Amino acid sequence: MGKGTRDSAEVVRAAADAVLLDDDLLARRPGEVSDGQLQRAIVARGIAQRPAFFICDEPTSMLDPITTAAIVAALRDIAAGGAGVLLISHDLRLLRAVADRGYVVEGGKVTPDRELAG
């Protein structure tokens, strides 16, 4: 196995670990996993690509609290590493727990969230 392959495998393993995916799930096809497992795999794929900006639309909507916490920790790590993170969610409690600023879209209007004014 070449160095690039080994490095890629390490990146994939670290991304999978960040969202609590085990080796068994990594070997399955999309139709062989639950919606929540597929959602975690999609987030892991994004993490592995090391983007400059990460856009997540409802990344925790189908997840249990423990897995949600893991996703949130991974998103915080991405932001701490210098990447931008746009988190889109109907869960205002989640957004207020993790975001440094936020906006609410209601009735076709976009307004700053008073609790996250930034």
Tab-separated table of C-alpha atoms in Angstrom:
chain	number	residue	atom	x	y	z
A	1	MET	CA	0.000	0.000	0.000
A	2	GLY	CA	1.488	3.360	-1.045
A	3	LYS	CA	1.835	6.362	1.245
A	4	GLY	CA	-1.064	8.218	-0.436
A	5	THR	CA	-3.365	5.242	0.018
A	6	ARG	CA	-2.365	4.869	3.657
A	7	ASP	CA	-2.867	8.593	4.273
A	8	SER	CA	-6.282	8.448	2.581
A	9	ALA	CA	-7.295	5.458	4.682
A	10	GLU	CA	-6.281	7.342	7.832
A	11	VAL	CA	-8.337	10.383	6.786
A	12	VAL	CA	-11.383	8.190	6.101
A	13	ARG	CA	-10.967	6.350	9.408
A	14	ALA	CA	-10.676	9.626	11.352
A	15	ALA	CA	-13.768	11.064	9.630
A	16	ALA	CA	-15.743	7.877	10.324
A	17	ASP	CA	-14.638	7.897	13.956
A	18	ALA	CA	-15.736	11.529	14.313
A	19	VAL	CA	-19.324	10.583	13.447
A	20	LEU	CA	-19.333	7.194	15.236
A	21	LEU	CA	-19.272	4.958	12.150
A	22	ASP	CA	-17.596	1.580	12.636
A	23	ASP	CA	-15.809	-0.571	10.050
A	24	ASP	CA	-18.883	-2.764	9.517
A	25	LEU	CA	-20.932	0.235	8.417
A	26	LEU	CA	-18.163	1.500	6.137
A	27	ALA	CA	-18.322	-1.714	4.125
A	28	ARG	CA	-22.083	-1.492	3.460
A	29	ARG	CA	-23.878	-0.032	0.440
A	30	PRO	CA	-26.249	2.954	0.925
A	31	GLY	CA	-29.344	0.736	0.672
A	32	GLU	CA	-28.033	-1.477	3.483
A	33	VAL	CA	-27.908	1.182	6.201
A	34	SER	CA	-30.461	3.207	8.131
A	35	ASP	CA	-31.231	6.826	7.278
A	36	GLY	CA	-29.302	7.989	10.339
A	37	GLN	CA	-26.281	5.871	9.408
A	38	LEU	CA	-26.383	7.216	5.858
A	39	GLN	CA	-26.609	10.751	7.230
A	40	ARG	CA	-23.514	10.159	9.363
A	41	ALA	CA	-21.669	8.721	6.347
A	42	ILE	CA	-22.474	11.858	4.350
A	43	VAL	CA	-21.113	14.094	7.114
A	44	ALA	CA	-17.999	11.892	7.352
A	45	ARG	CA	-17.495	12.198	3.598
A	46	GLY	CA	-17.562	15.968	3.928
A	47	ILE	CA	-15.121	15.898	6.838
A	48	ALA	CA	-12.705	13.681	4.889
A	49	GLN	CA	-12.623	16.198	2.036
A	50	ARG	CA	-11.353	18.914	4.419
A	51	PRO	CA	-13.367	21.711	2.817
A	52	ALA	CA	-12.704	25.416	3.310
A	53	PHE	CA	-16.439	25.849	3.889
A	54	PHE	CA	-18.826	23.185	5.190
A	55	ILE	CA	-22.581	23.505	4.571
A	56	CYS	CA	-24.832	21.223	6.625
A	57	ASP	CA	-28.589	21.147	6.102
A	58	GLU	CA	-30.237	19.396	9.071
A	59	PRO	CA	-27.174	17.232	9.831
A	60	THR	CA	-28.649	15.872	13.070
A	61	SER	CA	-32.347	15.544	12.201
A	62	MET	CA	-32.430	11.722	12.288
A	63	LEU	CA	-29.881	11.142	15.012
A	64	ASP	CA	-30.013	10.199	18.680
A	65	PRO	CA	-28.565	12.597	21.296
A	66	ILE	CA	-25.198	10.811	21.568
A	67	THR	CA	-24.628	10.834	17.825
A	68	THR	CA	-25.867	14.429	17.616
A	69	ALA	CA	-23.219	15.375	20.169
A	70	ALA	CA	-20.551	13.649	18.061
A	71	ILE	CA	-21.647	15.517	14.922
A	72	VAL	CA	-21.665	18.814	16.823
A	73	ALA	CA	-18.152	18.110	18.143
A	74	ALA	CA	-16.959	17.312	14.619
A	75	LEU	CA	-18.458	20.557	13.279
A	76	ARG	CA	-16.805	22.528	16.081
A	77	ASP	CA	-13.469	20.890	15.212
A	78	ILE	CA	-13.946	21.876	11.559
A	79	ALA	CA	-14.618	25.474	12.576
A	80	ALA	CA	-11.700	25.491	15.027
A	81	GLY	CA	-9.474	24.344	12.166
A	82	GLY	CA	-10.327	27.507	10.254
A	83	ALA	CA	-13.091	26.295	7.949
A	84	GLY	CA	-16.397	28.086	7.737
A	85	VAL	CA	-19.456	26.136	8.866
A	86	LEU	CA	-23.010	26.950	7.820
A	87	LEU	CA	-25.452	24.931	9.892
A	88	ILE	CA	-29.071	24.944	8.709
A	89	SER	CA	-31.627	23.527	11.120
A	90	HIS	CA	-35.127	23.868	12.509
A	91	ASP	CA	-33.688	22.993	15.927
A	92	LEU	CA	-33.072	26.428	17.417
A	93	ARG	CA	-31.852	24.905	20.672
A	94	LEU	CA	-29.116	23.057	18.770
A	95	LEU	CA	-28.166	26.150	16.789
A	96	ARG	CA	-28.001	28.304	19.886
A	97	ALA	CA	-25.795	25.710	21.575
A	98	VAL	CA	-23.202	25.584	18.798
A	99	ALA	CA	-23.332	28.749	16.704
A	100	ASP	CA	-21.604	32.048	17.301
A	101	ARG	CA	-24.204	33.870	15.214
A	102	GLY	CA	-27.448	32.990	13.534
A	103	TYR	CA	-30.392	34.123	11.514
A	104	VAL	CA	-34.031	33.146	11.482
A	105	VAL	CA	-36.025	32.823	8.274
A	106	GLU	CA	-39.699	33.363	8.963
A	107	GLY	CA	-42.492	34.582	6.731
A	108	GLY	CA	-40.022	35.150	3.913
A	109	LYS	CA	-37.889	37.489	6.027
A	110	VAL	CA	-34.366	36.919	7.319
A	111	THR	CA	-33.592	38.460	10.700
A	112	PRO	CA	-30.710	38.039	13.130
A	113	ASP	CA	-31.457	35.669	15.976
A	114	ARG	CA	-31.456	37.830	19.103
A	115	GLU	CA	-29.753	35.141	21.168
A	116	LEU	CA	-27.016	34.757	18.547
A	117	ALA	CA	-26.549	38.344	17.434
A	118	GLY	CA	-23.113	38.533	15.902
